mmCIF file of C-alpha atoms in Angstrom:
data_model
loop_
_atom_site.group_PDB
_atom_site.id
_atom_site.type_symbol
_atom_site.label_atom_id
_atom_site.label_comp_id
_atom_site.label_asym_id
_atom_site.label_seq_id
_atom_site.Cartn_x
_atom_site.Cartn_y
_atom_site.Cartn_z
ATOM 1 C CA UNK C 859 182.633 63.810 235.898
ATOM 2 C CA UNK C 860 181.872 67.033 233.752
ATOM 3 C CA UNK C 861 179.063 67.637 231.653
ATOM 4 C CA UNK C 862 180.710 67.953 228.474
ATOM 5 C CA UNK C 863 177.997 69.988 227.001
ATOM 6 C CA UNK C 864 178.982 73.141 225.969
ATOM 7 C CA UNK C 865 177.326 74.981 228.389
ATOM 8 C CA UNK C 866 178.368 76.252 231.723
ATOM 9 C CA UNK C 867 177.163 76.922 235.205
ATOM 10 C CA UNK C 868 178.458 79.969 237.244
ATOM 11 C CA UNK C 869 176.683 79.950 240.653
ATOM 12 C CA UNK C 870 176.924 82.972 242.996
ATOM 13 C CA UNK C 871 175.412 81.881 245.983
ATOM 14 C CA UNK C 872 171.617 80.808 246.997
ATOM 15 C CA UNK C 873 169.952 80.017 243.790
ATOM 16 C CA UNK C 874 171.547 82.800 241.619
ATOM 17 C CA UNK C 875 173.549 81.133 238.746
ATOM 18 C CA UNK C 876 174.357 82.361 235.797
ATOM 19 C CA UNK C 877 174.664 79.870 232.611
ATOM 20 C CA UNK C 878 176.580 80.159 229.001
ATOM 21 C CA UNK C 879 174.910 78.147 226.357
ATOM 22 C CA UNK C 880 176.685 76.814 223.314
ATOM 23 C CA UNK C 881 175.356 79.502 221.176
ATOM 24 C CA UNK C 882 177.262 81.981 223.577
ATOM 25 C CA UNK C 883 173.959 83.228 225.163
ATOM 26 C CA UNK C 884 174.157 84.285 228.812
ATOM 27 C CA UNK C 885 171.452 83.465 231.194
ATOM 28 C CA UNK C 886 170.746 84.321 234.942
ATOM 29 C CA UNK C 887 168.465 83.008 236.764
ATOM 30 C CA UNK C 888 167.211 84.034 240.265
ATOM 31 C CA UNK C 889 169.613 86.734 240.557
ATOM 32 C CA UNK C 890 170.115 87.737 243.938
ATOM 33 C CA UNK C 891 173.965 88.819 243.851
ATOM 34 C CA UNK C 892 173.227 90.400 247.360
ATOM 35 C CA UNK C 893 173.493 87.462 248.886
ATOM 36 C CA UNK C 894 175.732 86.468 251.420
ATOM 37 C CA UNK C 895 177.931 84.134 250.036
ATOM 38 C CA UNK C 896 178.143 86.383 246.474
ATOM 39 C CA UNK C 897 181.312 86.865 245.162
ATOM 40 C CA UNK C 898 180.034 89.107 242.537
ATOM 41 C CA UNK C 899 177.727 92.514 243.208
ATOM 42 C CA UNK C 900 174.916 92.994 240.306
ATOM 43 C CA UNK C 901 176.214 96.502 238.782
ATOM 44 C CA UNK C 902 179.101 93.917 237.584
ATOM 45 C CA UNK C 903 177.292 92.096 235.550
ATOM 46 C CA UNK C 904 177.499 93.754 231.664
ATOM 47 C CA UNK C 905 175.120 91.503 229.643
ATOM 48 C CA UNK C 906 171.957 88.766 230.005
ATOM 49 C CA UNK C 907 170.160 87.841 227.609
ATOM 50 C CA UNK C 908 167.822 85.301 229.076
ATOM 51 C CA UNK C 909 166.404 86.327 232.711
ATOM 52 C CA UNK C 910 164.020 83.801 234.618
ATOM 53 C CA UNK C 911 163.126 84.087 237.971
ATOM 54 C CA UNK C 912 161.317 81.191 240.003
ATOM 55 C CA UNK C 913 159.258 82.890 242.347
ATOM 56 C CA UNK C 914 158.177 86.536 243.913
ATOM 57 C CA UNK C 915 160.490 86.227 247.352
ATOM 58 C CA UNK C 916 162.766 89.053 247.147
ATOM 59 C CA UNK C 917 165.943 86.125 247.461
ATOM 60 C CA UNK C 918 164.798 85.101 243.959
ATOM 61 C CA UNK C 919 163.369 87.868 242.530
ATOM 62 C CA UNK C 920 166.547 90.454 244.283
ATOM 63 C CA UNK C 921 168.376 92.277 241.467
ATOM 64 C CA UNK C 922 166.133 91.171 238.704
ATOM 65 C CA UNK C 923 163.984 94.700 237.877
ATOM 66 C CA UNK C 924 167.478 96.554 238.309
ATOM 67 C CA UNK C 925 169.241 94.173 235.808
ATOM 68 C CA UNK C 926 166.516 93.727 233.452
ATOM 69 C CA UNK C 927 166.220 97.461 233.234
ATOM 70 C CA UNK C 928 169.764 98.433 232.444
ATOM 71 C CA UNK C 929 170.442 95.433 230.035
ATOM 72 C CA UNK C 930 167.049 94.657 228.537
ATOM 73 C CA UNK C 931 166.836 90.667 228.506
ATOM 74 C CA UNK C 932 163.956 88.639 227.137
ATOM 75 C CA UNK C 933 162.294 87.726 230.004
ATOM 76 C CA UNK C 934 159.350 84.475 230.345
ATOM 77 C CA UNK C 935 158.254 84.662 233.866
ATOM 78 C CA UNK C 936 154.770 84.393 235.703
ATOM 79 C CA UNK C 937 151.682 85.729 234.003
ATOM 80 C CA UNK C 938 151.089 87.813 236.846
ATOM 81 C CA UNK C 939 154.785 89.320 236.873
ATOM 82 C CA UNK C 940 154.602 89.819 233.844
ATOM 83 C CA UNK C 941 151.462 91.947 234.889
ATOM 84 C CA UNK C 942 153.175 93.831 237.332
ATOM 85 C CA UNK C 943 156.440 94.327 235.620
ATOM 86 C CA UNK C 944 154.648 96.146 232.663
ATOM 87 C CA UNK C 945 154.679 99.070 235.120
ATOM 88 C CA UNK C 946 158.041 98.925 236.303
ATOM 89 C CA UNK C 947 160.500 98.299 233.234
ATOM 90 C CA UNK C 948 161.318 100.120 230.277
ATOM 91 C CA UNK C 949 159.284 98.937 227.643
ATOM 92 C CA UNK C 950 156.164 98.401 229.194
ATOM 93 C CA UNK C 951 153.495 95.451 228.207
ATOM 94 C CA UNK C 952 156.321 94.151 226.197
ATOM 95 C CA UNK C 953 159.494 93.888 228.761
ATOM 96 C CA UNK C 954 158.605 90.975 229.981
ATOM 97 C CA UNK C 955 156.690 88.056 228.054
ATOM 98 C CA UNK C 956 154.130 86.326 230.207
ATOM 99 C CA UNK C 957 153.448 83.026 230.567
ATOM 100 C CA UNK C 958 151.965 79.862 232.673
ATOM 101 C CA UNK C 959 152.938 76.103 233.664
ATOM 102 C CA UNK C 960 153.198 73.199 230.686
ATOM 103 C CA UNK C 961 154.142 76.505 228.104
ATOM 104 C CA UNK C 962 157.173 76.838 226.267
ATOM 105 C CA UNK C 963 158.934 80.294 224.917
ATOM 106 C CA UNK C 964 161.985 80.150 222.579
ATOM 107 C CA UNK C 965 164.086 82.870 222.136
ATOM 108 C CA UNK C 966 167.686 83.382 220.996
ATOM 109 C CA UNK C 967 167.336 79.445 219.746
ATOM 110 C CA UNK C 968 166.674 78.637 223.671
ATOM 111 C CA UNK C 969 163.300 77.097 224.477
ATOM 112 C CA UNK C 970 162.158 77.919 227.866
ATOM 113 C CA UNK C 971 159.361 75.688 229.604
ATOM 114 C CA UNK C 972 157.462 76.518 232.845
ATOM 115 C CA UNK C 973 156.660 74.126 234.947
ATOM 116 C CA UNK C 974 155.003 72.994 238.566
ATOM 117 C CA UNK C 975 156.711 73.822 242.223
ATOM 118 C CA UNK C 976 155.526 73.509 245.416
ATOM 119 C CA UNK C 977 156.389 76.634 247.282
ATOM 120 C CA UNK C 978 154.940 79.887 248.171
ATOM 121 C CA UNK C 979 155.107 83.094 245.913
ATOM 122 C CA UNK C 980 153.978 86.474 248.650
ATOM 123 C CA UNK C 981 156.615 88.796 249.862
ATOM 124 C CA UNK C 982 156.617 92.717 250.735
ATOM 125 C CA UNK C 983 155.564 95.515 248.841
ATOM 126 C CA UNK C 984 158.287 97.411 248.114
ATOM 127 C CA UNK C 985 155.830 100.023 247.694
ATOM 128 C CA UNK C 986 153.879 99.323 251.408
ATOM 129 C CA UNK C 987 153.350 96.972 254.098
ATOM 130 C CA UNK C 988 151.439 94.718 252.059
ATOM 131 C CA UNK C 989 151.914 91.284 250.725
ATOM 132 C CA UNK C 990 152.961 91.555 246.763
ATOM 133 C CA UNK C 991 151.662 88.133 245.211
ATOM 134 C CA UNK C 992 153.327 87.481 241.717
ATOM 135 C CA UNK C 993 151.846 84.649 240.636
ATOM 136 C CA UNK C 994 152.400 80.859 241.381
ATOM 137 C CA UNK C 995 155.963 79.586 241.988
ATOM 138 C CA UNK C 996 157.209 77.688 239.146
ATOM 139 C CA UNK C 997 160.074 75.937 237.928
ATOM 140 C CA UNK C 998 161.927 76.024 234.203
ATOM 141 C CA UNK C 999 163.211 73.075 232.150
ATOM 142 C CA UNK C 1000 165.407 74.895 229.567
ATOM 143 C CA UNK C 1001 167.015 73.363 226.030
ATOM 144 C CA UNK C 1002 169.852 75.589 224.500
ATOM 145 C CA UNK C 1003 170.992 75.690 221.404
ATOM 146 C CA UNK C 1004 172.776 71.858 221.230
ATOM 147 C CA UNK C 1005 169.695 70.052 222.520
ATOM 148 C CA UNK C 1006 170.956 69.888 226.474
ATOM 149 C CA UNK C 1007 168.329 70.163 228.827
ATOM 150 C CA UNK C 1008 168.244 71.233 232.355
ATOM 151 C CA UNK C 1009 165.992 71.234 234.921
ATOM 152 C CA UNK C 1010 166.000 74.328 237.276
ATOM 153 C CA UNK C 1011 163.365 73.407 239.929
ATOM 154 C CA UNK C 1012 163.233 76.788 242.361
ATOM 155 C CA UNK C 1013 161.786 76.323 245.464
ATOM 156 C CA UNK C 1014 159.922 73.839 246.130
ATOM 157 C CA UNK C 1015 159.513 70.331 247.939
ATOM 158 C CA UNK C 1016 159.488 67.238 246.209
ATOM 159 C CA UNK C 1017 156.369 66.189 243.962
ATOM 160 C CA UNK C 1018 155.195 62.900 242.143
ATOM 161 C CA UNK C 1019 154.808 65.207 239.503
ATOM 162 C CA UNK C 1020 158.524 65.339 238.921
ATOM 163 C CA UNK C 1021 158.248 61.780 237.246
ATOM 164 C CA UNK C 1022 156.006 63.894 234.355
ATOM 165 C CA UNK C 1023 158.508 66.401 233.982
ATOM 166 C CA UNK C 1024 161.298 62.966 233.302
ATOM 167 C CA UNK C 1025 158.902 61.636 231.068
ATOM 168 C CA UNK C 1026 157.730 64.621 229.301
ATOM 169 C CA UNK C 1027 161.200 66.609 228.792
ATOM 170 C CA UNK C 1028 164.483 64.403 229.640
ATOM 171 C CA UNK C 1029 166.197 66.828 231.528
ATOM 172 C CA UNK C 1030 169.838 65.585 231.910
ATOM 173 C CA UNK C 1031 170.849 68.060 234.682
ATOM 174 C CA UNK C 1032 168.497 69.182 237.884
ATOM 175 C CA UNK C 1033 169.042 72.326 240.415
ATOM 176 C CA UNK C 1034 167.603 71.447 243.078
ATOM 177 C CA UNK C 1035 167.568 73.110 246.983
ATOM 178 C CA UNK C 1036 168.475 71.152 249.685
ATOM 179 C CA UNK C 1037 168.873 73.428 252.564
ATOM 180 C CA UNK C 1038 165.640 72.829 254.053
ATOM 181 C CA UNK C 1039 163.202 74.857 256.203
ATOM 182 C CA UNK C 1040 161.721 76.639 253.130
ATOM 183 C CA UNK C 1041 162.193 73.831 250.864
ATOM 184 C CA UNK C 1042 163.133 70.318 250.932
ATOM 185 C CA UNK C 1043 166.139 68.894 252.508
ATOM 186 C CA UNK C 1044 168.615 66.180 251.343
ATOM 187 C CA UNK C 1045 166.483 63.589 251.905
ATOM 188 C CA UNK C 1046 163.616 64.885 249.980
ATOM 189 C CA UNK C 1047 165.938 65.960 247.301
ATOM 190 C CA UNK C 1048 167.113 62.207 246.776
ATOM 191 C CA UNK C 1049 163.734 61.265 246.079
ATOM 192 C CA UNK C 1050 163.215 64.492 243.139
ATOM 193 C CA UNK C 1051 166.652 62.900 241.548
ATOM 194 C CA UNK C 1052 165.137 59.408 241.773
ATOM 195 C CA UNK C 1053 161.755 60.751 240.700
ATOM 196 C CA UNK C 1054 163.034 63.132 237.719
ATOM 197 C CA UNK C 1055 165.910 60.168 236.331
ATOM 198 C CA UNK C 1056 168.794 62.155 236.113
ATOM 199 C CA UNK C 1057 172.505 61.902 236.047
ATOM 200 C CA UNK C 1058 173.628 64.972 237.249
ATOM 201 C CA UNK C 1059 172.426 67.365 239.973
ATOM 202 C CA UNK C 1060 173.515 70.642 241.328
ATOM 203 C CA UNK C 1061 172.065 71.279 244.588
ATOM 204 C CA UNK C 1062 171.239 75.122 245.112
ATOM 205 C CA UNK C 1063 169.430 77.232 247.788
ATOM 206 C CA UNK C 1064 171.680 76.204 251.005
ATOM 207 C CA UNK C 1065 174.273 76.920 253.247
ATOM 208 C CA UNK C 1066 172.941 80.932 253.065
ATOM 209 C CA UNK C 1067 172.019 81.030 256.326
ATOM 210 C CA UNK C 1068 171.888 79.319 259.168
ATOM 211 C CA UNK C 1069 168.263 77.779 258.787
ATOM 212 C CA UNK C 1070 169.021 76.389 255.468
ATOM 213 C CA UNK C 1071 171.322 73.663 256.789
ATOM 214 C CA UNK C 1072 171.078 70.725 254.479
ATOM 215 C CA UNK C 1073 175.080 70.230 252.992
ATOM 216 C CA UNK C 1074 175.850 68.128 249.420
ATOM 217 C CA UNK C 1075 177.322 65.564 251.456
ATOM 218 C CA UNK C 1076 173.879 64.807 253.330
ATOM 219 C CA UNK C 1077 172.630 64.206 250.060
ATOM 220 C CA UNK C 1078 175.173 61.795 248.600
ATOM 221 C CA UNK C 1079 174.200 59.892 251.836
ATOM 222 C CA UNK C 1080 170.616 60.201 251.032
ATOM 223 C CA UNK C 1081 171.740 59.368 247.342
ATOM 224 C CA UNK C 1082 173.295 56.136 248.371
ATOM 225 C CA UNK C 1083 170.589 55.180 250.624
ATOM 226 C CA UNK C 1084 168.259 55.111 247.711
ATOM 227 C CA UNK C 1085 170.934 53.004 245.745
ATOM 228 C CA UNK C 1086 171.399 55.810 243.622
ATOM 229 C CA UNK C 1087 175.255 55.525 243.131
ATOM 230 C CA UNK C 1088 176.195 56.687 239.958
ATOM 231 C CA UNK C 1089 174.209 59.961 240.068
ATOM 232 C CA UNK C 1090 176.955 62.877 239.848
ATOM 233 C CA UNK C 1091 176.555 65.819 242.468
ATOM 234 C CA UNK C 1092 177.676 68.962 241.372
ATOM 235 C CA UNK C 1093 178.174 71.542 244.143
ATOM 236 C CA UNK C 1094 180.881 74.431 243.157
ATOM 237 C CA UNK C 1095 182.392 77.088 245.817
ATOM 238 C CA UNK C 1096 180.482 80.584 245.022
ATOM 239 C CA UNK C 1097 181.926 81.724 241.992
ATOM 240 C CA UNK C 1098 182.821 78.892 240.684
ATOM 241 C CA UNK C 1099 181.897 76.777 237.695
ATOM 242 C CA UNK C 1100 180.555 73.670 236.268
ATOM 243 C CA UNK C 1101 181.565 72.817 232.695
#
């Protein structure tokens, strides 16, 4: 069953998907194109103008400073990345706008909303062999231009919480990971569909490597065990598309 809403899904491995809203916008989001499963390297990518980025681990955060410094996107993430970008990108204070969970930041006739997930944000310093915090993990619920929203969770596990995030925004599409290990699994995941109400979900942040070993079809299973039937999964070969 497609979408059918004017907007499509590109997904190049991990959690690194790129999306074209109605309006013709493109966004990527955690865009790690060095991944192993990319089809696509990062120098090939010619325009963004919408970056978001999850979390501070270097497979979410990857080619975002290099890609956000060549093309210049608008770009809501953490407070504190925001903090710590403003001395790393052209443009300074104002490269990247800086926000916090339950806020909302429209640009481009997109309206980007930050919310909750339950996940870990430390990683190396490129700079030294120290942690680099940027800020809490988070997830986005975005509306483009037609009214469609999705839900892109990042890493996290499942959370009661989710069932505010249904209530409060309507997304009709969810990314969610299922590989495991680092996040939740298929099982988990079956819950965050059941908690979050939605039709349609597009797992993300599996198959990768070895560890991260939960598959789409362990989560139809876990799906059907829940009696949720009807619930579309959406699971593309890297490089390809959802329309």
């Amino acid at each position: 069953m497609a979408l059918d809403r004017d907007t499509t899904f590109t997904w190049y491995g991990h959690s690194c998907y790129e999306v074209r809203t109605p309006g013709d916008k493109i966004i990527l989001i955690d865009p790690w194109f060095g991944n192993p499963k990319s089809p696509r390297t990062a120098d090939s990518v010619a325009h963004c103008d919408l970056l978001l980025v999850t979390h501070g681990h270097y497979d979410h955060m990857g080619d975002a400073v290099a890609l956000a410094s060549r093309l210049r996107p608008t770009w809501p993430c953490m407070h504190e990345m925001s903090l710590w970008l403003a001395r790393r990108l052209p443009g300074g204070a104002d490269a990247a706008i800086g926000m916090n969970k339950g806020g909302t930041v429209e640009a481009d006739g997109i309206k980007v909303t930050m919310t909750h997930a339950n996940h870990s944000a430390g990683d190396w310093n490129p700079a030294g062999e120290t942690t680099l915090y940027l800020g809490d993990p988070a997830g986005f619920v975005v509306e483009v231009e037609n009214g469609f929203r999705f839900y892109f969770a990042g890493d996290t596990n499942a959370f009661g919480d989710m069932a505010l995030i249904r209530d409060l925004y309507q997304p009709e599409l969810a990314f969610l990971p299922i590989g495991g290990h680092y996040t939740m699994g298929p099982r988990e995941a079956a819950l965050a569909v059941e908690l979050l109400g939605v039709a349609h979900v597009v797992p993300i942040h599996y198959g990768t490597f070895p560890l991260l070993a939960g598959t789409p079809a362990q989560l139809r299973t876990e799906l059907e065990a829940r009696g949720l039937t009807n619930v579309e999964i959406h699971a593309p070969a890297p490089g390809g598309t959802i329309e």
